[in-house]
């Protein structure tokens, strides 16, 4: 029996368990009809907890979650893996979509803790994602208009914990942040 | 001792061995100074052999190779893995760049068997790749101008074998080709 079936208010401990559990096994934690009780803020908090996980591993604190628009079930989730996989472009969005696999993204909403870069924005419209919820347009922004032009619904749902975490990361590891955004070439050019 | 040290003319068997060998172990096959004798056409043939490998596995026939501009050594290579990894966006270019890892792409040239999509084109300029060599602008094209505007050198070096292979794939598996380009949502919309 799943641990979460009827929800009064979700706590961070429960959301962290969901964030860390491999997507294929989430039914161990959450009953299928319980997903309907999860709010947009809950999914954004899961994305922020994934960002926090990445930060604790020495990586870039950016996370994302993909849910089905109807069932609200999580189909994919992940975080940036520049450090963890020595991966030159795997951002929160690409990580969560990779985890979701070959699904119809036009039936999904993607929650991201940070405004999408050009690569991720292109991926979002090329795969026809229906709605994007952005948790931080303070530390970065710019592609929200493009996504709307391409027909996506874009909602801003800023999460103060995620914004503070990203600001701390940028201050503590400016070169890592620059590499994640513009590549090693930009880091070398700035030296 | 590496098998290839002085080259008269590279044959497909040699290039196939290079295509299939994990990048980290290429020194088993090729002496470090022998890379300077590899022509652009040789690297494009390696990319096409990677595309062929993917096709033989039931996947999309698109391959790519990243080389160092000075040493001409291969730093990364790969092919589309839509089928093989159930990966919703891993194209030839993203696969080869993932394989290369956290390198300074401004010192590299990327060979791709097919004209880059919007996601890959964004990645190429976001990571500051210096030069892109495109092996097929017959089956697809469109982002060459954007890449030039962003400061990349773009060369067309069409490979007839790669073009014929991709045309065959498009004819035999039109839905798989559409999914690889525009996602499952486009396949469902076309039905």
mmCIF file of C-alpha atoms in Angstrom:
data_model
loop_
_atom_site.group_PDB
_atom_site.id
_atom_site.type_symbol
_atom_site.label_atom_id
_atom_site.label_comp_id
_atom_site.label_asym_id
_atom_site.label_seq_id
_atom_site.Cartn_x
_atom_site.Cartn_y
_atom_site.Cartn_z
ATOM 1 C CA UNK A 1 0.000 0.000 0.000
ATOM 2 C CA UNK A 2 1.309 3.407 -0.923
ATOM 3 C CA UNK A 3 2.324 5.642 1.961
ATOM 4 C CA UNK A 4 0.493 8.684 0.678
ATOM 5 C CA UNK A 5 -3.185 8.149 -0.100
ATOM 6 C CA UNK A 6 -5.063 11.004 1.544
ATOM 7 C CA UNK A 7 -3.213 14.222 2.019
ATOM 8 C CA UNK A 8 -3.828 16.993 4.508
ATOM 9 C CA UNK A 9 -0.678 18.999 3.859
ATOM 10 C CA UNK A 10 2.423 17.615 2.266
ATOM 11 C CA UNK A 11 5.604 18.049 4.254
ATOM 12 C CA UNK A 12 9.117 18.438 2.919
ATOM 13 C CA UNK A 13 10.077 14.973 4.186
ATOM 14 C CA UNK A 14 7.360 13.400 2.041
ATOM 15 C CA UNK A 15 8.217 15.532 -0.976
ATOM 16 C CA UNK A 16 11.918 14.722 -0.569
ATOM 17 C CA UNK A 17 11.142 10.996 -0.587
ATOM 18 C CA UNK A 18 9.236 11.518 -3.850
ATOM 19 C CA UNK A 19 12.077 13.589 -5.311
ATOM 20 C CA UNK A 20 14.690 10.921 -4.521
ATOM 21 C CA UNK A 21 12.674 7.796 -5.471
ATOM 22 C CA UNK A 22 13.287 6.529 -9.039
ATOM 23 C CA UNK A 23 10.288 7.555 -11.139
ATOM 24 C CA UNK A 24 9.375 3.964 -12.056
ATOM 25 C CA UNK A 25 8.836 3.144 -8.362
ATOM 26 C CA UNK A 26 6.837 6.179 -7.229
ATOM 27 C CA UNK A 27 3.768 3.952 -6.797
ATOM 28 C CA UNK A 28 5.463 2.634 -3.658
ATOM 29 C CA UNK A 29 5.084 6.113 -2.138
ATOM 30 C CA UNK A 30 1.989 7.624 -3.737
ATOM 31 C CA UNK A 31 -1.393 6.043 -4.506
ATOM 32 C CA UNK A 32 -2.441 6.733 -8.106
ATOM 33 C CA UNK A 33 -5.452 8.879 -7.187
ATOM 34 C CA UNK A 34 -3.505 10.846 -4.568
ATOM 35 C CA UNK A 35 -1.589 12.707 -7.286
ATOM 36 C CA UNK A 36 -4.710 14.788 -7.972
ATOM 37 C CA UNK A 37 -4.266 16.423 -4.573
ATOM 38 C CA UNK A 38 -0.758 17.686 -5.405
ATOM 39 C CA UNK A 39 -0.712 21.423 -6.140
ATOM 40 C CA UNK A 40 1.568 23.226 -8.588
ATOM 41 C CA UNK A 41 3.493 24.486 -5.555
ATOM 42 C CA UNK A 42 4.035 20.901 -4.395
ATOM 43 C CA UNK A 43 5.576 19.945 -7.760
ATOM 44 C CA UNK A 44 7.730 23.055 -7.703
ATOM 45 C CA UNK A 45 8.914 22.124 -4.222
ATOM 46 C CA UNK A 46 9.853 18.654 -5.496
ATOM 47 C CA UNK A 47 11.851 20.334 -8.287
ATOM 48 C CA UNK A 48 13.575 22.565 -5.709
ATOM 49 C CA UNK A 49 14.401 19.511 -3.560
ATOM 50 C CA UNK A 50 16.005 17.951 -6.646
ATOM 51 C CA UNK A 51 17.997 21.169 -7.127
ATOM 52 C CA UNK A 52 19.063 20.953 -3.477
ATOM 53 C CA UNK A 53 20.122 17.303 -3.962
ATOM 54 C CA UNK A 54 22.314 18.353 -6.889
ATOM 55 C CA UNK A 55 23.836 21.196 -4.848
ATOM 56 C CA UNK A 56 24.657 18.799 -1.984
ATOM 57 C CA UNK A 57 26.461 16.584 -4.523
ATOM 58 C CA UNK A 58 28.629 19.537 -5.634
ATOM 59 C CA UNK A 59 26.570 20.136 -8.763
ATOM 60 C CA UNK A 60 24.425 22.946 -10.136
ATOM 61 C CA UNK A 61 21.165 23.475 -8.186
ATOM 62 C CA UNK A 62 18.557 23.237 -10.918
ATOM 63 C CA UNK A 63 15.774 20.660 -10.939
ATOM 64 C CA UNK A 64 12.689 19.859 -12.970
ATOM 65 C CA UNK A 65 9.590 17.674 -12.903
ATOM 66 C CA UNK A 66 7.294 16.543 -15.751
ATOM 67 C CA UNK A 67 3.692 15.618 -14.897
ATOM 68 C CA UNK A 68 0.715 14.322 -16.848
ATOM 69 C CA UNK A 69 -1.845 17.127 -17.243
ATOM 70 C CA UNK A 70 -4.825 14.901 -16.425
ATOM 71 C CA UNK A 71 -3.636 12.391 -13.820
ATOM 72 C CA UNK A 72 -1.044 14.811 -12.315
ATOM 73 C CA UNK A 73 1.270 11.799 -11.980
ATOM 74 C CA UNK A 74 5.007 12.465 -12.227
ATOM 75 C CA UNK A 75 6.332 11.045 -15.535
ATOM 76 C CA UNK A 76 9.910 12.277 -15.236
ATOM 77 C CA UNK A 77 12.157 14.264 -12.930
ATOM 78 C CA UNK A 78 15.779 15.133 -12.587
ATOM 79 C CA UNK A 79 18.410 17.753 -11.987
ATOM 80 C CA UNK A 80 21.408 19.256 -13.687
ATOM 81 C CA UNK A 81 24.307 16.772 -13.999
ATOM 82 C CA UNK A 82 27.200 18.928 -15.267
ATOM 83 C CA UNK A 83 29.352 17.700 -12.371
ATOM 84 C CA UNK A 84 27.725 14.353 -11.538
ATOM 85 C CA UNK A 85 27.884 12.925 -15.083
ATOM 86 C CA UNK A 86 30.536 15.282 -16.467
ATOM 87 C CA UNK A 87 27.700 16.166 -18.811
ATOM 88 C CA UNK A 88 28.258 19.329 -20.865
ATOM 89 C CA UNK A 89 24.603 20.297 -21.312
ATOM 90 C CA UNK A 90 22.242 18.238 -19.118
ATOM 91 C CA UNK A 91 20.110 20.874 -17.407
ATOM 92 C CA UNK A 92 17.092 20.316 -15.160
ATOM 93 C CA UNK A 93 14.632 20.303 -18.078
ATOM 94 C CA UNK A 94 16.660 17.938 -20.288
ATOM 95 C CA UNK A 95 17.213 15.626 -17.313
ATOM 96 C CA UNK A 96 13.511 15.378 -16.452
ATOM 97 C CA UNK A 97 12.527 14.866 -20.100
ATOM 98 C CA UNK A 98 15.201 12.176 -20.548
ATOM 99 C CA UNK A 99 13.738 10.460 -17.483
ATOM 100 C CA UNK A 100 10.209 10.668 -18.924
ATOM 101 C CA UNK A 101 11.339 9.017 -22.165
ATOM 102 C CA UNK A 102 9.245 8.701 -25.332
ATOM 103 C CA UNK A 103 6.012 10.202 -24.021
ATOM 104 C CA UNK A 104 3.569 12.641 -25.655
ATOM 105 C CA UNK A 105 4.805 15.858 -24.090
ATOM 106 C CA UNK A 106 1.778 17.772 -25.427
ATOM 107 C CA UNK A 107 -0.151 16.161 -22.541
ATOM 108 C CA UNK A 108 2.367 17.299 -19.916
ATOM 109 C CA UNK A 109 3.439 20.225 -17.764
ATOM 110 C CA UNK A 110 7.099 20.813 -16.953
ATOM 111 C CA UNK A 111 8.106 22.510 -13.691
ATOM 112 C CA UNK A 112 11.606 23.981 -13.707
ATOM 113 C CA UNK A 113 13.348 25.774 -10.849
ATOM 114 C CA UNK A 114 15.118 28.176 -13.242
ATOM 115 C CA UNK A 115 14.154 29.994 -16.437
ATOM 116 C CA UNK A 116 15.086 27.804 -19.464
ATOM 117 C CA UNK A 117 18.220 28.437 -21.548
ATOM 118 C CA UNK A 118 18.081 28.490 -25.374
ATOM 119 C CA UNK A 119 18.720 24.732 -25.677
ATOM 120 C CA UNK A 120 16.024 23.786 -23.173
ATOM 121 C CA UNK A 121 13.560 26.318 -24.604
ATOM 122 C CA UNK A 122 14.084 24.810 -28.068
ATOM 123 C CA UNK A 123 13.551 21.332 -26.676
ATOM 124 C CA UNK A 124 10.347 22.402 -24.900
ATOM 125 C CA UNK A 125 8.733 23.678 -28.101
ATOM 126 C CA UNK A 126 10.210 20.980 -30.384
ATOM 127 C CA UNK A 127 8.601 18.315 -28.188
ATOM 128 C CA UNK A 128 5.365 20.268 -27.929
ATOM 129 C CA UNK A 129 5.216 20.570 -24.127
ATOM 130 C CA UNK A 130 1.856 22.198 -23.351
ATOM 131 C CA UNK A 131 2.723 24.171 -20.219
ATOM 132 C CA UNK A 132 5.879 25.289 -18.461
ATOM 133 C CA UNK A 133 5.967 26.526 -14.867
ATOM 134 C CA UNK A 134 9.088 28.545 -14.025
ATOM 135 C CA UNK A 135 10.245 28.795 -10.417
ATOM 136 C CA UNK A 136 12.841 31.534 -10.814
ATOM 137 C CA UNK A 137 12.888 34.451 -13.257
ATOM 138 C CA UNK A 138 14.983 36.513 -10.841
ATOM 139 C CA UNK A 139 18.386 34.863 -11.373
ATOM 140 C CA UNK A 140 17.784 34.266 -15.094
ATOM 141 C CA UNK A 141 15.077 34.888 -17.678
ATOM 142 C CA UNK A 142 14.514 35.636 -21.308
ATOM 143 C CA UNK A 143 12.900 32.741 -23.128
ATOM 144 C CA UNK A 144 9.425 33.033 -21.605
ATOM 145 C CA UNK A 145 8.230 35.185 -24.535
ATOM 146 C CA UNK A 146 9.638 32.790 -27.143
ATOM 147 C CA UNK A 147 7.855 29.868 -25.502
ATOM 148 C CA UNK A 148 4.549 31.748 -25.501
ATOM 149 C CA UNK A 149 5.041 32.630 -29.185
ATOM 150 C CA UNK A 150 5.536 28.930 -29.874
ATOM 151 C CA UNK A 151 2.167 28.187 -28.273
ATOM 152 C CA UNK A 152 3.186 26.993 -24.805
ATOM 153 C CA UNK A 153 1.421 28.199 -21.680
ATOM 154 C CA UNK A 154 4.032 29.782 -19.410
ATOM 155 C CA UNK A 155 3.366 30.375 -15.733
ATOM 156 C CA UNK A 156 5.694 31.957 -13.222
ATOM 157 C CA UNK A 157 5.567 30.413 -9.741
ATOM 158 C CA UNK A 158 8.606 31.704 -7.944
ATOM 159 C CA UNK A 159 9.961 29.574 -5.109
ATOM 160 C CA UNK A 160 11.951 31.651 -2.616
ATOM 161 C CA UNK A 161 14.014 28.676 -1.386
ATOM 162 C CA UNK A 162 15.058 27.794 -4.938
ATOM 163 C CA UNK A 163 15.896 31.414 -5.769
ATOM 164 C CA UNK A 164 18.048 31.795 -2.640
ATOM 165 C CA UNK A 165 19.805 28.490 -3.332
ATOM 166 C CA UNK A 166 20.657 29.459 -6.904
ATOM 167 C CA UNK A 167 21.901 32.904 -5.824
ATOM 168 C CA UNK A 168 24.163 31.234 -3.247
ATOM 169 C CA UNK A 169 25.496 28.829 -5.890
ATOM 170 C CA UNK A 170 26.260 31.684 -8.314
ATOM 171 C CA UNK A 171 28.142 33.542 -5.579
ATOM 172 C CA UNK A 172 30.105 30.511 -4.351
ATOM 173 C CA UNK A 173 30.878 28.874 -7.724
ATOM 174 C CA UNK A 174 30.771 31.552 -10.457
ATOM 175 C CA UNK A 175 32.920 29.551 -12.903
ATOM 176 C CA UNK A 176 30.783 26.441 -12.580
ATOM 177 C CA UNK A 177 27.676 28.519 -13.133
ATOM 178 C CA UNK A 178 29.206 30.175 -16.219
ATOM 179 C CA UNK A 179 30.298 26.797 -17.627
ATOM 180 C CA UNK A 180 26.795 25.425 -17.138
ATOM 181 C CA UNK A 181 25.322 28.371 -19.013
ATOM 182 C CA UNK A 182 27.887 29.171 -21.742
ATOM 183 C CA UNK A 183 30.398 26.304 -21.689
ATOM 184 C CA UNK A 184 34.106 25.903 -20.885
ATOM 185 C CA UNK A 185 34.958 28.297 -23.733
ATOM 186 C CA UNK A 186 33.221 31.156 -21.878
ATOM 187 C CA UNK A 187 35.077 30.292 -18.656
ATOM 188 C CA UNK A 188 38.412 30.350 -20.472
ATOM 189 C CA UNK A 189 37.518 33.616 -22.236
ATOM 190 C CA UNK A 190 36.652 35.265 -18.895
ATOM 191 C CA UNK A 191 39.991 34.364 -17.252
ATOM 192 C CA UNK B 1 51.408 -0.205 -30.391
ATOM 193 C CA UNK B 2 48.507 1.415 -32.187
ATOM 194 C CA UNK B 3 47.362 -0.320 -35.346
ATOM 195 C CA UNK B 4 47.246 2.831 -37.431
ATOM 196 C CA UNK B 5 50.428 4.877 -37.449
ATOM 197 C CA UNK B 6 51.154 5.706 -41.079
ATOM 198 C CA UNK B 7 48.221 5.899 -43.423
ATOM 199 C CA UNK B 8 48.098 5.447 -47.160
ATOM 200 C CA UNK B 9 44.349 5.372 -47.570
ATOM 201 C CA UNK B 10 41.913 4.595 -44.823
ATOM 202 C CA UNK B 11 39.493 1.803 -45.533
ATOM 203 C CA UNK B 12 35.972 1.399 -44.204
ATOM 204 C CA UNK B 13 37.029 -1.519 -41.995
ATOM 205 C CA UNK B 14 39.546 0.695 -40.198
ATOM 206 C CA UNK B 15 37.099 3.586 -39.900
ATOM 207 C CA UNK B 16 34.384 1.236 -38.605
ATOM 208 C CA UNK B 17 36.719 -0.021 -35.872
ATOM 209 C CA UNK B 18 37.323 3.603 -34.864
ATOM 210 C CA UNK B 19 33.588 4.341 -34.920
ATOM 211 C CA UNK B 20 32.770 1.379 -32.669
ATOM 212 C CA UNK B 21 35.681 1.666 -30.188
ATOM 213 C CA UNK B 22 34.850 3.623 -26.999
ATOM 214 C CA UNK B 23 36.439 7.073 -27.307
ATOM 215 C CA UNK B 24 38.614 6.637 -24.214
ATOM 216 C CA UNK B 25 40.364 3.651 -25.837
ATOM 217 C CA UNK B 26 40.976 5.002 -29.334
ATOM 218 C CA UNK B 27 44.725 5.097 -28.622
ATOM 219 C CA UNK B 28 44.632 1.301 -29.010
ATOM 220 C CA UNK B 29 43.767 1.817 -32.669
ATOM 221 C CA UNK B 30 45.334 5.118 -33.677
ATOM 222 C CA UNK B 31 48.764 6.567 -32.839
ATOM 223 C CA UNK B 32 48.449 10.132 -31.541
ATOM 224 C CA UNK B 33 50.287 11.715 -34.492
ATOM 225 C CA UNK B 34 48.369 9.658 -37.052
ATOM 226 C CA UNK B 35 45.222 11.718 -36.459
ATOM 227 C CA UNK B 36 46.775 14.575 -38.460
ATOM 228 C CA UNK B 37 46.488 12.421 -41.585
ATOM 229 C CA UNK B 38 42.704 12.049 -41.226
ATOM 230 C CA UNK B 39 40.800 14.209 -43.688
ATOM 231 C CA UNK B 40 37.423 15.872 -43.116
ATOM 232 C CA UNK B 41 35.947 13.189 -45.383
ATOM 233 C CA UNK B 42 37.398 10.472 -43.123
ATOM 234 C CA UNK B 43 35.674 11.972 -40.061
ATOM 235 C CA UNK B 44 32.418 12.305 -41.975
ATOM 236 C CA UNK B 45 32.699 8.647 -42.981
ATOM 237 C CA UNK B 46 33.152 7.711 -39.307
ATOM 238 C CA UNK B 47 29.996 9.703 -38.510
ATOM 239 C CA UNK B 48 28.141 7.885 -41.309
ATOM 240 C CA UNK B 49 29.349 4.510 -39.989
ATOM 241 C CA UNK B 50 27.911 5.503 -36.585
ATOM 242 C CA UNK B 51 24.633 6.373 -38.322
ATOM 243 C CA UNK B 52 24.714 2.957 -40.002
ATOM 244 C CA UNK B 53 25.358 1.279 -36.626
ATOM 245 C CA UNK B 54 22.277 3.011 -35.205
ATOM 246 C CA UNK B 55 20.179 1.959 -38.221
ATOM 247 C CA UNK B 56 21.281 -1.679 -37.821
ATOM 248 C CA UNK B 57 20.108 -1.483 -34.185
ATOM 249 C CA UNK B 58 16.652 -0.323 -35.305
ATOM 250 C CA UNK B 59 17.369 3.301 -34.456
ATOM 251 C CA UNK B 60 17.580 6.568 -36.379
ATOM 252 C CA UNK B 61 20.609 6.755 -38.716
ATOM 253 C CA UNK B 62 22.288 9.966 -37.598
ATOM 254 C CA UNK B 63 25.843 10.119 -36.272
ATOM 255 C CA UNK B 64 28.343 12.764 -35.221
ATOM 256 C CA UNK B 65 32.009 13.161 -34.315
ATOM 257 C CA UNK B 66 33.782 15.933 -32.358
ATOM 258 C CA UNK B 67 37.493 16.493 -33.027
ATOM 259 C CA UNK B 68 40.156 18.789 -31.620
ATOM 260 C CA UNK B 69 40.980 21.489 -34.197
ATOM 261 C CA UNK B 70 44.759 21.248 -33.662
ATOM 262 C CA UNK B 71 45.523 17.585 -32.943
ATOM 263 C CA UNK B 72 42.558 16.295 -35.055
ATOM 264 C CA UNK B 73 42.019 13.675 -32.331
ATOM 265 C CA UNK B 74 38.464 12.445 -31.799
ATOM 266 C CA UNK B 75 37.151 13.797 -28.454
ATOM 267 C CA UNK B 76 33.610 12.482 -28.699
ATOM 268 C CA UNK B 77 31.346 10.543 -31.028
ATOM 269 C CA UNK B 78 27.928 9.008 -31.005
ATOM 270 C CA UNK B 79 24.651 8.481 -32.749
ATOM 271 C CA UNK B 80 20.963 9.091 -32.198
ATOM 272 C CA UNK B 81 19.537 6.937 -29.373
ATOM 273 C CA UNK B 82 15.765 7.550 -29.603
ATOM 274 C CA UNK B 83 15.197 3.792 -29.790
ATOM 275 C CA UNK B 84 18.295 2.419 -28.078
ATOM 276 C CA UNK B 85 17.959 4.481 -24.888
ATOM 277 C CA UNK B 86 14.265 5.372 -25.257
ATOM 278 C CA UNK B 87 15.732 8.872 -25.284
ATOM 279 C CA UNK B 88 13.303 11.585 -26.419
ATOM 280 C CA UNK B 89 15.897 14.025 -27.813
ATOM 281 C CA UNK B 90 19.366 12.493 -28.068
ATOM 282 C CA UNK B 91 20.436 13.271 -31.624
ATOM 283 C CA UNK B 92 23.820 12.650 -33.242
ATOM 284 C CA UNK B 93 25.216 16.019 -32.146
ATOM 285 C CA UNK B 94 24.016 15.800 -28.528
ATOM 286 C CA UNK B 95 25.314 12.230 -28.320
ATOM 287 C CA UNK B 96 28.814 13.142 -29.536
ATOM 288 C CA UNK B 97 28.986 16.209 -27.257
ATOM 289 C CA UNK B 98 27.821 14.157 -24.250
ATOM 290 C CA UNK B 99 30.598 11.688 -25.050
ATOM 291 C CA UNK B 100 33.173 14.506 -25.252
ATOM 292 C CA UNK B 101 32.146 15.804 -21.809
ATOM 293 C CA UNK B 102 33.306 19.071 -20.245
ATOM 294 C CA UNK B 103 35.725 20.175 -22.970
ATOM 295 C CA UNK B 104 36.307 23.606 -24.512
ATOM 296 C CA UNK B 105 34.170 23.227 -27.626
ATOM 297 C CA UNK B 106 35.559 26.484 -29.073
ATOM 298 C CA UNK B 107 38.653 24.421 -29.977
ATOM 299 C CA UNK B 108 36.650 21.731 -31.757
ATOM 300 C CA UNK B 109 34.920 20.851 -35.013
ATOM 301 C CA UNK B 110 31.720 18.804 -35.040
ATOM 302 C CA UNK B 111 30.882 16.553 -37.991
ATOM 303 C CA UNK B 112 27.225 15.602 -38.277
ATOM 304 C CA UNK B 113 25.607 13.383 -40.886
ATOM 305 C CA UNK B 114 22.421 15.493 -40.942
ATOM 306 C CA UNK B 115 21.636 19.189 -40.736
ATOM 307 C CA UNK B 116 21.090 20.171 -37.060
ATOM 308 C CA UNK B 117 17.601 20.644 -35.577
ATOM 309 C CA UNK B 118 16.762 23.708 -33.436
ATOM 310 C CA UNK B 119 17.848 22.008 -30.183
ATOM 311 C CA UNK B 120 21.200 20.875 -31.554
ATOM 312 C CA UNK B 121 21.807 24.198 -33.303
ATOM 313 C CA UNK B 122 21.185 26.008 -29.992
ATOM 314 C CA UNK B 123 23.574 23.652 -28.229
ATOM 315 C CA UNK B 124 26.265 24.183 -30.885
ATOM 316 C CA UNK B 125 26.278 27.965 -30.415
ATOM 317 C CA UNK B 126 25.672 27.896 -26.630
ATOM 318 C CA UNK B 127 28.804 25.751 -26.222
ATOM 319 C CA UNK B 128 30.746 27.899 -28.691
ATOM 320 C CA UNK B 129 31.670 25.136 -31.154
ATOM 321 C CA UNK B 130 34.019 26.768 -33.702
ATOM 322 C CA UNK B 131 33.151 24.790 -36.825
ATOM 323 C CA UNK B 132 30.365 22.487 -37.939
ATOM 324 C CA UNK B 133 30.621 20.191 -40.962
ATOM 325 C CA UNK B 134 27.238 19.001 -42.259
ATOM 326 C CA UNK B 135 27.015 15.760 -44.244
ATOM 327 C CA UNK B 136 23.447 16.105 -45.506
ATOM 328 C CA UNK B 137 21.487 19.241 -46.371
ATOM 329 C CA UNK B 138 19.362 17.300 -48.852
ATOM 330 C CA UNK B 139 17.064 15.452 -46.416
ATOM 331 C CA UNK B 140 16.922 18.366 -43.955
ATOM 332 C CA UNK B 141 18.330 21.864 -43.612
ATOM 333 C CA UNK B 142 17.581 25.269 -42.236
ATOM 334 C CA UNK B 143 19.819 26.172 -39.309
ATOM 335 C CA UNK B 144 23.041 26.693 -41.263
ATOM 336 C CA UNK B 145 22.375 30.447 -41.546
ATOM 337 C CA UNK B 146 21.614 30.794 -37.832
ATOM 338 C CA UNK B 147 24.869 29.039 -36.942
ATOM 339 C CA UNK B 148 26.846 31.367 -39.211
ATOM 340 C CA UNK B 149 25.121 34.402 -37.649
ATOM 341 C CA UNK B 150 26.201 33.099 -34.246
ATOM 342 C CA UNK B 151 29.826 33.053 -35.424
ATOM 343 C CA UNK B 152 30.347 29.387 -36.255
ATOM 344 C CA UNK B 153 32.072 28.267 -39.436
ATOM 345 C CA UNK B 154 29.676 26.017 -41.340
ATOM 346 C CA UNK B 155 30.894 23.717 -44.095
ATOM 347 C CA UNK B 156 28.783 21.396 -46.210
ATOM 348 C CA UNK B 157 30.464 18.079 -47.068
ATOM 349 C CA UNK B 158 27.699 15.863 -48.337
ATOM 350 C CA UNK B 159 28.207 12.121 -48.007
ATOM 351 C CA UNK B 160 26.174 10.179 -50.567
ATOM 352 C CA UNK B 161 26.060 7.000 -48.454
ATOM 353 C CA UNK B 162 24.689 8.901 -45.452
ATOM 354 C CA UNK B 163 22.120 10.735 -47.593
ATOM 355 C CA UNK B 164 20.879 7.491 -49.159
ATOM 356 C CA UNK B 165 20.705 5.790 -45.764
ATOM 357 C CA UNK B 166 18.651 8.602 -44.239
ATOM 358 C CA UNK B 167 16.295 8.696 -47.240
ATOM 359 C CA UNK B 168 15.749 4.939 -46.878
ATOM 360 C CA UNK B 169 15.041 5.350 -43.152
ATOM 361 C CA UNK B 170 12.507 8.129 -43.789
ATOM 362 C CA UNK B 171 10.733 5.951 -46.350
ATOM 363 C CA UNK B 172 10.725 2.793 -44.209
ATOM 364 C CA UNK B 173 9.963 4.354 -40.804
ATOM 365 C CA UNK B 174 8.173 7.688 -41.333
ATOM 366 C CA UNK B 175 6.628 7.753 -37.834
ATOM 367 C CA UNK B 176 9.952 7.100 -36.127
ATOM 368 C CA UNK B 177 11.531 9.856 -38.198
ATOM 369 C CA UNK B 178 8.729 12.281 -37.301
ATOM 370 C CA UNK B 179 8.972 11.410 -33.605
ATOM 371 C CA UNK B 180 12.718 12.016 -33.670
ATOM 372 C CA UNK B 181 12.186 15.428 -35.241
ATOM 373 C CA UNK B 182 8.961 16.739 -33.644
ATOM 374 C CA UNK B 183 8.103 14.311 -30.835
ATOM 375 C CA UNK B 184 5.319 11.824 -30.081
ATOM 376 C CA UNK B 185 2.785 14.680 -30.094
ATOM 377 C CA UNK B 186 3.440 15.288 -33.812
ATOM 378 C CA UNK B 187 3.032 11.564 -34.548
ATOM 379 C CA UNK B 188 -0.304 11.496 -32.732
ATOM 380 C CA UNK B 189 -1.438 14.688 -34.474
ATOM 381 C CA UNK B 190 -0.628 13.200 -37.904
ATOM 382 C CA UNK B 191 -2.650 10.022 -37.329
#
